[in-house]
Tab-separated table of C-alpha atoms and ligand atoms in Angstrom:
chain	number	residue	atom	x	y	z
A	1	MET	CA	58.116	105.052	93.731
A	2	SER	CA	59.614	104.597	90.291
A	3	LEU	CA	60.953	107.199	87.906
A	4	GLU	CA	59.049	107.948	84.724
A	5	ASN	CA	61.901	106.666	82.557
A	6	PRO	CA	63.345	103.705	84.435
A	7	ARG	CA	66.691	102.414	83.193
A	8	THR	CA	66.407	99.208	81.172
A	9	HIS	CA	70.135	98.636	80.576
A	10	TYR	CA	73.585	99.812	81.535
A	11	THR	CA	75.372	100.990	78.393
A	12	SER	CA	77.533	97.849	78.374
A	13	GLN	CA	74.484	95.548	78.376
A	14	ILE	CA	72.989	96.595	75.033
A	15	ASP	CA	73.475	94.192	72.138
A	16	PRO	CA	71.371	95.382	69.164
A	17	GLU	CA	71.581	91.964	67.490
A	18	LYS	CA	69.884	90.389	70.486
A	19	ILE	CA	67.329	93.020	71.440
A	20	GLY	CA	66.200	94.039	67.940
A	21	ASP	CA	63.561	96.785	67.981
A	22	GLU	CA	62.894	96.557	71.706
A	23	LYS	CA	63.032	100.034	73.290
A	24	VAL	CA	65.952	100.710	75.596
A	25	THR	CA	66.434	103.436	78.181
A	26	VAL	CA	69.904	104.416	79.345
A	27	CYS	CA	70.360	106.858	82.210
A	28	GLY	CA	73.526	108.740	82.930
A	29	TRP	CA	75.718	111.768	82.473
A	30	VAL	CA	76.179	113.831	79.316
A	31	HIS	CA	79.773	112.990	78.455
A	32	GLU	CA	79.988	114.904	75.233
A	33	VAL	CA	77.750	116.663	72.676
A	34	ARG	CA	79.015	117.018	69.109
A	35	ASP	CA	76.709	119.256	67.093
A	36	LEU	CA	77.649	119.084	63.401
A	37	GLY	CA	74.632	121.073	62.162
A	38	GLY	CA	72.638	118.404	60.371
A	39	ILE	CA	73.608	115.663	62.806
A	40	CYS	CA	74.222	115.679	66.530
A	41	PHE	CA	76.058	113.013	68.535
A	42	LEU	CA	75.236	112.836	72.207
A	43	VAL	CA	77.472	110.539	74.278
A	44	VAL	CA	75.840	109.326	77.491
A	45	ARG	CA	78.052	107.797	80.138
A	46	ASP	CA	77.110	105.494	83.001
A	47	ARG	CA	79.139	103.426	85.434
A	48	GLU	CA	79.732	100.695	82.882
A	49	GLY	CA	80.717	102.710	79.820
A	50	ARG	CA	79.296	104.967	77.142
A	51	ALA	CA	76.518	104.976	74.564
A	52	GLN	CA	76.373	107.100	71.443
A	53	VAL	CA	72.979	108.678	70.738
A	54	THR	CA	72.663	109.786	67.121
A	55	LEU	CA	70.192	112.506	66.121
A	56	VAL	CA	69.755	113.308	62.422
A	57	LYS	CA	68.036	116.680	62.122
A	58	LYS	CA	65.950	115.827	59.084
A	59	LYS	CA	64.671	112.581	60.512
A	60	ILE	CA	63.573	113.575	64.012
A	61	ASP	CA	61.410	116.010	65.871
A	62	LYS	CA	62.905	119.522	66.004
A	63	GLU	CA	62.295	119.931	69.721
A	64	LEU	CA	64.090	116.654	70.448
A	65	PHE	CA	67.037	117.690	68.292
A	66	ASP	CA	67.269	121.064	70.050
A	67	THR	CA	67.077	119.515	73.520
A	68	ALA	CA	70.006	117.233	72.735
A	69	ARG	CA	72.080	119.904	71.014
A	70	LYS	CA	71.892	122.282	73.960
A	71	LEU	CA	72.734	119.775	76.692
A	72	VAL	CA	75.429	120.922	79.111
A	73	ARG	CA	78.179	118.388	79.884
A	74	GLU	CA	77.655	116.252	83.008
A	75	SER	CA	73.910	116.976	83.092
A	76	ILE	CA	71.738	113.974	83.958
A	77	VAL	CA	69.655	112.499	81.165
A	78	ALA	CA	67.449	109.513	80.380
A	79	VAL	CA	67.465	108.507	76.725
A	80	THR	CA	64.865	106.125	75.295
A	81	GLY	CA	65.148	104.743	71.787
A	82	THR	CA	66.174	101.869	69.548
A	83	ALA	CA	69.711	100.475	69.390
A	84	LYS	CA	71.291	99.890	65.959
A	85	PRO	CA	74.676	98.325	65.214
A	86	GLU	CA	77.358	100.961	64.575
A	87	GLY	CA	80.938	99.802	64.363
A	88	LYS	CA	82.471	103.212	65.020
A	89	ALA	CA	80.535	103.918	68.252
A	90	PRO	CA	81.586	102.796	71.768
A	91	ASN	CA	80.267	99.260	72.458
A	92	GLY	CA	79.434	98.875	68.731
A	93	TYR	CA	75.960	100.417	68.669
A	94	GLU	CA	74.144	103.746	68.500
A	95	ILE	CA	70.786	104.701	69.939
A	96	ILE	CA	68.222	106.388	67.697
A	97	PRO	CA	66.209	108.272	70.300
A	98	ASP	CA	62.464	108.765	70.691
A	99	GLU	CA	62.938	110.770	73.837
A	100	VAL	CA	65.770	112.609	75.634
A	101	VAL	CA	64.708	113.730	79.122
A	102	LEU	CA	66.865	116.225	80.970
A	103	LEU	CA	66.592	115.156	84.627
A	104	ASN	CA	69.017	117.635	86.155
A	105	GLU	CA	71.127	120.254	84.448
A	106	ALA	CA	74.793	120.647	85.456
A	107	GLU	CA	76.406	124.034	85.940
A	108	SER	CA	79.140	125.160	83.624
A	109	PRO	CA	82.145	125.387	83.624
A	110	LEU	CA	82.898	122.145	85.452
A	111	PRO	CA	85.395	122.155	88.343
A	112	MET	CA	87.545	119.713	86.353
A	113	ASP	CA	87.646	117.748	83.123
A	114	THR	CA	86.042	114.299	83.185
A	115	THR	CA	87.111	113.021	79.791
A	116	GLY	CA	90.680	112.193	80.824
A	117	LYS	CA	91.993	114.543	78.116
A	118	VAL	CA	93.271	117.080	80.661
A	119	ASP	CA	95.347	115.681	83.530
A	120	ALA	CA	94.439	117.177	86.900
A	121	GLU	CA	96.620	117.322	90.024
A	122	LEU	CA	95.767	114.824	92.770
A	123	ASP	CA	94.710	117.632	95.132
A	124	THR	CA	92.297	119.098	92.563
A	125	ARG	CA	90.824	115.665	91.977
A	126	LEU	CA	90.416	114.969	95.687
A	127	ASP	CA	88.769	118.366	96.249
A	128	SER	CA	86.201	117.455	93.593
A	129	ARG	CA	86.092	113.701	94.175
A	130	PHE	CA	82.387	113.546	93.161
A	131	ILE	CA	83.410	114.535	89.670
A	132	ASP	CA	86.800	112.796	89.621
A	133	LEU	CA	84.894	109.516	90.099
A	134	ARG	CA	83.395	110.022	86.658
A	135	ARG	CA	86.797	109.603	85.022
A	136	GLU	CA	87.185	106.067	83.727
A	137	ARG	CA	90.520	105.597	85.468
A	138	THR	CA	89.127	106.516	88.875
A	139	THR	CA	86.001	104.385	88.389
A	140	ALA	CA	88.244	101.450	87.434
A	141	ILE	CA	90.316	101.736	90.636
A	142	PHE	CA	87.231	101.737	92.844
A	143	LYS	CA	85.573	98.873	91.001
A	144	ILE	CA	88.755	96.865	91.552
A	145	ARG	CA	88.850	97.890	95.219
A	146	HIS	CA	85.287	96.567	95.506
A	147	GLU	CA	86.329	93.297	93.867
A	148	VAL	CA	89.295	93.001	96.255
A	149	LEU	CA	87.051	93.381	99.299
A	150	ARG	CA	84.345	91.123	97.853
A	151	SER	CA	86.826	88.348	97.163
A	152	VAL	CA	88.520	88.757	100.565
A	153	ARG	CA	85.110	88.229	102.213
A	154	ASN	CA	84.447	85.282	99.967
A	155	PHE	CA	87.805	83.659	100.604
A	156	LEU	CA	87.772	84.102	104.378
A	157	SER	CA	84.158	82.966	104.699
A	158	ASP	CA	85.022	79.824	102.734
A	159	GLU	CA	87.991	79.264	105.047
A	160	GLY	CA	85.599	79.228	107.997
A	161	PHE	CA	86.126	82.769	109.292
A	162	ILE	CA	83.198	84.676	110.827
A	163	GLU	CA	82.932	88.391	110.049
A	164	THR	CA	82.862	90.607	113.132
A	165	SER	CA	83.011	94.331	113.931
A	166	SER	CA	84.850	95.824	116.867
A	167	PRO	CA	84.525	99.265	118.481
A	168	LYS	CA	86.438	102.169	117.013
A	169	VAL	CA	86.102	104.304	120.160
A	170	VAL	CA	88.400	102.720	122.714
A	171	ALA	CA	90.197	103.367	125.976
A	172	THR	CA	93.614	101.801	125.205
A	173	ALA	CA	96.390	101.837	122.639
A	174	THR	CA	97.323	98.612	120.900
A	175	GLU	CA	100.162	99.388	118.536
A	176	GLY	CA	102.229	101.679	120.820
A	177	GLY	CA	101.127	104.845	122.548
A	178	THR	CA	102.502	107.528	120.249
A	179	SER	CA	100.081	107.467	117.363
A	180	LEU	CA	96.607	107.777	118.889
A	181	PHE	CA	93.913	110.313	118.112
A	182	PRO	CA	92.383	111.394	121.429
A	183	ILE	CA	88.667	112.231	121.444
A	184	THR	CA	86.245	113.425	124.100
A	185	TYR	CA	83.847	110.692	125.126
A	186	PHE	CA	81.296	112.408	127.387
A	187	ASP	CA	83.451	113.465	130.355
A	188	ARG	CA	86.284	111.034	129.645
A	189	GLU	CA	89.215	110.857	127.277
A	190	ALA	CA	88.993	108.099	124.691
A	191	PHE	CA	90.828	107.264	121.463
A	192	LEU	CA	90.106	106.218	117.904
A	193	ASN	CA	91.272	102.627	117.582
A	194	GLN	CA	94.597	101.945	115.864
A	195	SER	CA	93.779	98.293	115.193
A	196	PRO	CA	91.105	95.736	116.121
A	197	GLN	CA	93.978	93.677	117.579
A	198	LEU	CA	92.842	93.263	121.191
A	199	PHE	CA	89.191	92.793	120.288
A	200	LYS	CA	89.820	90.219	117.596
A	201	GLN	CA	91.806	88.147	120.077
A	202	ILE	CA	89.004	88.379	122.655
A	203	LEU	CA	86.312	87.574	120.065
A	204	MET	CA	88.213	84.594	118.776
A	205	SER	CA	88.635	83.202	122.297
A	206	GLY	CA	84.946	83.749	122.969
A	207	GLY	CA	84.108	80.658	120.962
A	208	LEU	CA	83.996	82.098	117.447
A	209	ASP	CA	87.285	80.310	116.792
A	210	ARG	CA	88.157	82.084	113.510
A	211	VAL	CA	87.183	85.715	112.990
A	212	PHE	CA	87.824	88.455	110.482
A	213	GLU	CA	87.075	92.133	110.277
A	214	ILE	CA	87.319	94.723	107.530
A	215	GLY	CA	87.219	98.142	109.095
A	216	PRO	CA	88.867	101.504	109.657
A	217	ILE	CA	92.066	101.950	111.637
A	218	PHE	CA	93.257	105.367	112.812
A	219	ARG	CA	96.919	106.285	113.084
A	220	ALA	CA	97.914	109.749	114.266
A	221	GLU	CA	101.287	109.478	112.537
A	222	GLU	CA	102.660	112.839	111.502
A	223	HIS	CA	104.359	111.652	108.339
A	224	ASP	CA	103.069	112.815	105.023
A	225	THR	CA	104.116	110.109	102.560
A	226	ARG	CA	102.677	108.447	99.489
A	227	ARG	CA	101.955	105.255	101.423
A	228	HIS	CA	100.572	106.430	104.765
A	229	LEU	CA	97.035	107.471	105.617
A	230	ASN	CA	95.736	108.639	108.972
A	231	GLU	CA	92.578	106.613	108.419
A	232	ALA	CA	93.102	103.326	106.568
A	233	THR	CA	91.075	100.156	106.020
A	234	SER	CA	92.460	97.046	107.615
A	235	ILE	CA	91.629	93.437	106.800
A	236	ASP	CA	92.246	91.512	110.027
A	237	ILE	CA	92.039	87.858	110.960
A	238	GLU	CA	92.529	85.865	114.146
A	239	ALA	CA	92.431	82.061	114.277
A	240	SER	CA	92.533	79.559	117.166
A	241	PHE	CA	94.781	76.510	117.360
A	242	VAL	CA	97.089	77.537	114.522
A	243	ASP	CA	100.648	78.820	114.469
A	244	HIS	CA	102.196	81.666	112.481
A	245	PHE	CA	103.072	79.338	109.575
A	246	GLU	CA	99.437	78.393	109.099
A	247	VAL	CA	98.207	81.992	109.020
A	248	MET	CA	101.009	82.892	106.590
A	249	GLU	CA	99.656	80.187	104.313
A	250	ILE	CA	96.122	81.576	104.617
A	251	LEU	CA	97.501	85.023	103.773
A	252	GLU	CA	99.449	84.031	100.660
A	253	ASN	CA	96.534	81.942	99.412
A	254	MET	CA	94.188	84.859	99.980
A	255	ILE	CA	96.435	87.229	98.029
A	256	ALA	CA	96.643	84.785	95.113
A	257	TYR	CA	92.848	84.261	95.182
A	258	VAL	CA	92.140	88.007	95.241
A	259	TYR	CA	94.447	88.620	92.262
A	260	GLY	CA	92.737	85.769	90.406
A	261	GLN	CA	89.275	87.174	91.082
A	262	VAL	CA	90.271	90.657	89.956
A	263	ILE	CA	91.673	89.206	86.721
A	264	GLU	CA	88.479	87.186	86.187
A	265	ASN	CA	85.859	89.751	87.150
A	266	GLU	CA	87.410	93.155	86.456
A	267	SER	CA	89.161	92.620	83.136
A	268	ALA	CA	87.565	95.750	81.632
A	269	SER	CA	88.797	97.901	84.531
A	270	LEU	CA	92.305	96.423	84.249
A	271	LYS	CA	92.273	97.173	80.539
A	272	ASN	CA	91.203	100.744	81.242
A	273	LEU	CA	94.191	101.116	83.546
A	274	GLY	CA	96.489	99.437	81.023
A	275	ILE	CA	97.447	96.695	83.478
A	276	GLU	CA	98.195	93.057	82.778
A	277	LEU	CA	97.934	91.388	86.127
A	278	GLU	CA	99.436	88.023	87.018
A	279	VAL	CA	98.518	85.853	89.972
A	280	PRO	CA	101.475	85.784	92.431
A	281	LYS	CA	102.994	82.318	92.793
A	282	THR	CA	102.595	80.619	96.166
A	283	PRO	CA	104.201	79.831	98.547
A	284	PHE	CA	105.860	83.241	98.925
A	285	MET	CA	109.565	83.271	99.734
A	286	LYS	CA	110.248	83.388	103.497
A	287	ILE	CA	113.350	85.200	104.712
A	288	PRO	CA	114.176	85.199	108.430
A	289	TYR	CA	114.940	88.677	109.785
A	290	SER	CA	118.612	87.839	110.495
A	291	GLU	CA	119.118	86.855	106.825
A	292	ALA	CA	117.215	89.925	105.682
A	293	ILE	CA	119.647	92.241	107.450
A	294	ASP	CA	122.567	90.275	105.975
A	295	ILE	CA	121.152	90.990	102.491
A	296	VAL	CA	120.928	94.715	103.321
A	297	ASN	CA	124.363	94.855	104.908
A	298	ALA	CA	125.971	92.953	102.020
A	299	LYS	CA	124.771	95.668	99.644
A	300	GLY	CA	126.610	98.186	101.794
A	301	GLU	CA	124.235	101.125	101.317
A	302	GLU	CA	123.352	101.047	104.998
A	303	MET	CA	124.312	98.892	107.958
A	304	ILE	CA	121.622	97.453	110.213
A	305	GLU	CA	122.588	95.926	113.522
A	306	TRP	CA	120.633	92.940	114.769
A	307	GLY	CA	117.588	94.366	116.585
A	308	GLY	CA	117.224	97.409	114.371
A	309	ASP	CA	114.091	98.068	112.326
A	310	LEU	CA	114.099	97.931	108.519
A	311	GLY	CA	113.509	101.262	106.815
A	312	THR	CA	112.304	102.003	103.298
A	313	VAL	CA	115.751	101.656	101.699
A	314	ALA	CA	116.311	98.272	103.352
A	315	GLU	CA	112.864	97.083	102.269
A	316	HIS	CA	113.680	98.022	98.684
A	317	THR	CA	116.997	96.186	98.793
A	318	ILE	CA	115.365	92.994	100.071
A	319	GLY	CA	112.464	93.368	97.627
A	320	GLU	CA	114.895	93.609	94.695
A	321	TYR	CA	116.801	90.573	95.978
A	322	VAL	CA	113.601	88.497	96.146
A	323	PHE	CA	112.511	89.677	92.710
A	324	LYS	CA	115.864	88.665	91.233
A	325	GLU	CA	115.754	85.271	92.934
A	326	THR	CA	112.126	84.354	92.280
A	327	GLY	CA	110.656	86.805	89.768
A	328	GLU	CA	107.969	87.495	92.356
A	329	SER	CA	107.061	90.671	94.236
A	330	HIS	CA	105.534	89.173	97.381
A	331	TYR	CA	107.540	87.643	100.206
A	332	PHE	CA	107.668	87.286	103.987
A	333	ILE	CA	110.224	88.484	106.511
A	334	THR	CA	109.877	86.158	109.491
A	335	ASP	CA	111.260	85.660	113.016
A	336	TRP	CA	111.657	89.287	114.061
A	337	PRO	CA	113.465	90.319	117.259
A	338	THR	CA	110.865	90.170	120.046
A	339	GLU	CA	111.759	93.665	121.239
A	340	ILE	CA	110.760	95.430	118.034
A	341	LYS	CA	107.431	93.634	117.661
A	342	PRO	CA	104.281	94.454	119.669
A	343	PHE	CA	103.863	92.920	123.137
A	344	TYR	CA	101.380	90.297	121.916
A	345	ALA	CA	103.847	88.481	119.589
A	346	MET	CA	104.870	85.051	120.898
A	347	PRO	CA	108.619	84.532	121.505
A	348	TYR	CA	110.164	81.209	120.396
A	349	GLU	CA	110.414	78.853	123.400
A	350	ASN	CA	114.048	77.928	122.587
A	351	ASP	CA	115.136	81.500	121.766
A	352	PRO	CA	112.922	84.164	123.381
A	353	LEU	CA	114.864	87.000	121.743
A	354	ILE	CA	113.124	86.034	118.507
A	355	SER	CA	109.358	86.069	118.016
A	356	LYS	CA	106.993	83.975	115.910
A	357	SER	CA	106.170	87.037	113.887
A	358	PHE	CA	106.225	88.070	110.232
A	359	ASP	CA	105.685	90.916	107.830
A	360	MET	CA	104.322	90.215	104.364
A	361	MET	CA	105.997	92.481	101.882
A	362	HIS	CA	105.520	93.625	98.342
A	363	ARG	CA	108.610	94.698	96.439
A	364	THR	CA	107.721	98.304	97.197
A	365	MET	CA	106.334	98.224	100.744
A	366	GLU	CA	104.961	96.322	103.740
A	367	LEU	CA	101.463	94.969	103.178
A	368	SER	CA	100.800	93.068	106.370
A	369	SER	CA	102.105	92.078	109.777
A	370	GLY	CA	101.126	89.161	111.922
A	371	ALA	CA	102.264	86.635	114.481
A	372	GLN	CA	101.456	83.772	116.667
A	373	ARG	CA	100.199	85.518	119.805
A	374	ILE	CA	101.022	85.048	123.432
A	375	HIS	CA	98.080	83.109	124.881
A	376	LEU	CA	99.495	82.765	128.418
A	377	HIS	CA	98.218	85.401	130.850
A	378	ASP	CA	101.321	85.915	132.980
A	379	MET	CA	103.719	86.022	130.060
A	380	LEU	CA	101.488	88.573	128.304
A	381	LYS	CA	101.233	90.778	131.381
A	382	GLU	CA	104.980	90.704	131.741
A	383	ARG	CA	105.479	91.660	128.065
A	384	ILE	CA	103.051	94.581	128.455
A	385	GLU	CA	105.049	95.819	131.463
A	386	SER	CA	108.411	95.298	129.772
A	387	GLN	CA	107.278	97.566	126.913
A	388	GLY	CA	106.670	100.326	129.490
A	389	LEU	CA	102.864	100.034	129.311
A	390	ASN	CA	100.559	99.925	132.331
A	391	PRO	CA	98.761	96.547	132.529
A	392	ASP	CA	95.832	98.175	134.387
A	393	GLY	CA	94.786	99.787	131.102
A	394	PHE	CA	94.676	96.321	129.547
A	395	ASP	CA	92.546	94.713	132.230
A	396	PHE	CA	89.569	94.082	129.902
A	397	TYR	CA	91.961	92.273	127.531
A	398	LEU	CA	94.063	90.371	130.060
A	399	ARG	CA	90.946	88.937	131.804
A	400	ALA	CA	90.104	87.009	128.647
A	401	PHE	CA	93.423	85.160	128.979
A	402	LYS	CA	92.542	83.723	132.399
A	403	TYR	CA	89.483	81.702	131.483
A	404	GLY	CA	90.327	79.519	128.513
A	405	MET	CA	92.458	81.167	125.850
A	406	PRO	CA	93.570	78.855	123.033
A	407	PRO	CA	96.918	79.215	121.253
A	408	HIS	CA	96.221	81.473	118.272
A	409	SER	CA	97.655	83.532	115.426
A	410	GLY	CA	96.546	86.290	113.073
A	411	TRP	CA	97.461	89.141	110.775
A	412	GLY	CA	96.316	92.505	109.442
A	413	VAL	CA	96.564	93.652	105.802
A	414	GLY	CA	96.119	97.264	104.693
A	415	CYS	CA	93.424	97.254	102.012
A	416	GLU	CA	94.728	100.419	100.349
A	417	ARG	CA	98.282	99.108	100.147
A	418	LEU	CA	96.971	95.882	98.666
A	419	VAL	CA	95.112	97.771	95.926
A	420	MET	CA	97.971	100.203	95.447
A	421	THR	CA	100.613	97.517	94.888
A	422	MET	CA	98.285	95.428	92.733
A	423	LEU	CA	97.659	98.336	90.371
A	424	GLY	CA	101.028	100.056	90.646
A	425	VAL	CA	99.275	103.228	91.844
A	426	GLU	CA	101.852	105.831	92.883
A	427	ASN	CA	99.951	107.467	95.728
A	428	ILE	CA	97.843	105.649	98.325
A	429	ARG	CA	95.333	108.522	98.282
A	430	ASP	CA	94.225	107.360	94.845
A	431	THR	CA	92.822	104.181	96.400
A	432	VAL	CA	90.586	105.902	99.003
A	433	LEU	CA	87.496	107.890	98.101
A	434	PHE	CA	87.994	110.531	100.762
A	435	PRO	CA	91.519	110.183	102.169
A	436	ARG	CA	92.415	111.491	105.588
A	437	ASP	CA	95.989	112.681	105.841
A	438	ARG	CA	98.025	115.296	107.688
A	439	LYS	CA	96.425	118.124	105.715
A	440	ARG	CA	93.145	116.754	104.459
A	441	LEU	CA	90.011	116.605	106.617
A	442	SER	CA	87.454	117.568	103.986
A	443	PRO	CA	85.688	116.438	101.840
B	1	LIG	P1	100.411	97.004	111.461
B	1	LIG	O1	100.523	98.195	112.342
B	1	LIG	O2	101.651	96.529	110.784
B	1	LIG	O3	99.876	95.738	112.280
B	1	LIG	O4	99.302	97.258	110.364
B	1	LIG	C1	98.901	96.237	109.474
B	1	LIG	C2	98.862	96.768	108.055
B	1	LIG	O5	97.960	97.870	107.961
B	1	LIG	C3	98.423	98.789	107.003
B	1	LIG	N1	98.653	100.103	107.629
B	1	LIG	C4	98.538	101.283	106.994
B	1	LIG	N2	98.172	101.588	105.727
B	1	LIG	C5	98.163	102.886	105.387
B	1	LIG	N3	98.478	103.901	106.225
B	1	LIG	C6	98.850	103.643	107.506
B	1	LIG	N4	99.155	104.645	108.343
B	1	LIG	C7	98.889	102.277	107.947
B	1	LIG	N5	99.204	101.666	109.094
B	1	LIG	C8	99.052	100.342	108.887
B	1	LIG	C9	99.724	98.234	106.432
B	1	LIG	C10	100.189	97.331	107.554
B	1	LIG	O6	101.040	96.314	107.091
B	1	LIG	N6	97.690	94.519	114.880
B	1	LIG	C11	98.649	94.368	113.815
B	1	LIG	C12	98.274	93.292	112.835
B	1	LIG	C13	98.283	91.897	113.418
B	1	LIG	O7	99.324	91.505	114.003
B	1	LIG	O8	97.274	91.199	113.304
B	1	LIG	C14	98.820	95.713	113.103
B	1	LIG	O9	98.010	96.615	113.214
B	1	LIG	O10	99.435	97.511	105.260
């Protein structure tokens, strides 16, 4: 089935010099109607921009003029006509219409302004996300998010990674038992998965060698902050026969590639957001954990003993230090104490108190964690037990380590944090269409 007035162009694709008198049809939303009596300007908006439709009363059919004049904002229209150069109009042209078809009238008043002239609170925007998406700023963020995910897929595929999907309904915790959402699975208790961690390791060992997944992770953390979601999107990799240094290199190269692709392919969206993006320089600075705490302690704002975790203040201190030293925002903290990393992180052979693990940081927050993993069955079982977990619950996972498990490494990056830090967005909720947080379950 096709509509009676099929779209011929997005508003950004019309160049009157090239198309001459050829008829064009743009389809979209009524952004604005300016009725000046003898002349009426109708601005139609689509995903790619805006087109000005100019109706001069004396020169066109009365019914057509009246239809345009009475259009309610955000109604859906298809406009067919001829494009003429017009320096003052958006995209440098105006459409002289033969036909304006009202496809669906919007109610009035609107739940919120779409022109960007009136600033709405985040909560109001999220309640009416369908309409918030029509603001240029919001559209720009989600086009960039698309470009981030597209280029991640591109990069990892080119690096020989195979895209996989793992179950989200699971029986076991992976990242510690406190932050799981329990669900009822027929007559059993199950959980929403916190991370594809265990599955990506099994998949990789199953002969796929290098795997990646982009999918939801669920964290039942109570905190209500600007950088935590209860449902986030994680970009995960797992690779055989490589150590933590090699996957760190893949990660920094991926970040640089993604920035480059966004600059190349989403320049209009960046301009809309008023952002001049630069590709981060690789390799990123690597600071071992013990040096990182020295940097924090030297500042004297807080004292961290060896073995303690790094909080937000500490992360900021180290981020500022790196920025001063290198002029860059991205860096790694490596060689974390084994005890504060998950059970699957591989300890150094010559110093088992330290693990072959890392976090990749942006000046403002953690973007990723990863490690070389334990690939030896007995050592892994012992680490599970020493973290107070019951190995029986991990039977499906541990079995895979008995029958040919290569040495391997991997990492997970939060997609929203990647977009957020790239664009300097204040609140992570702005980078998810329908965020799930402590208070928000709908829409
Ligand atoms: P981790 O728990 O550090 O590691 O998560 C990896 C990355 O996912 C993002 N992230 C979140 N983003 C928003 N809201 C949240 N609540 C949230 N939780 C995590 C962050 C974080 O750096 N299995 C390991 C990864 C690995 O070793 O491969 C893991 O899940 O950007």
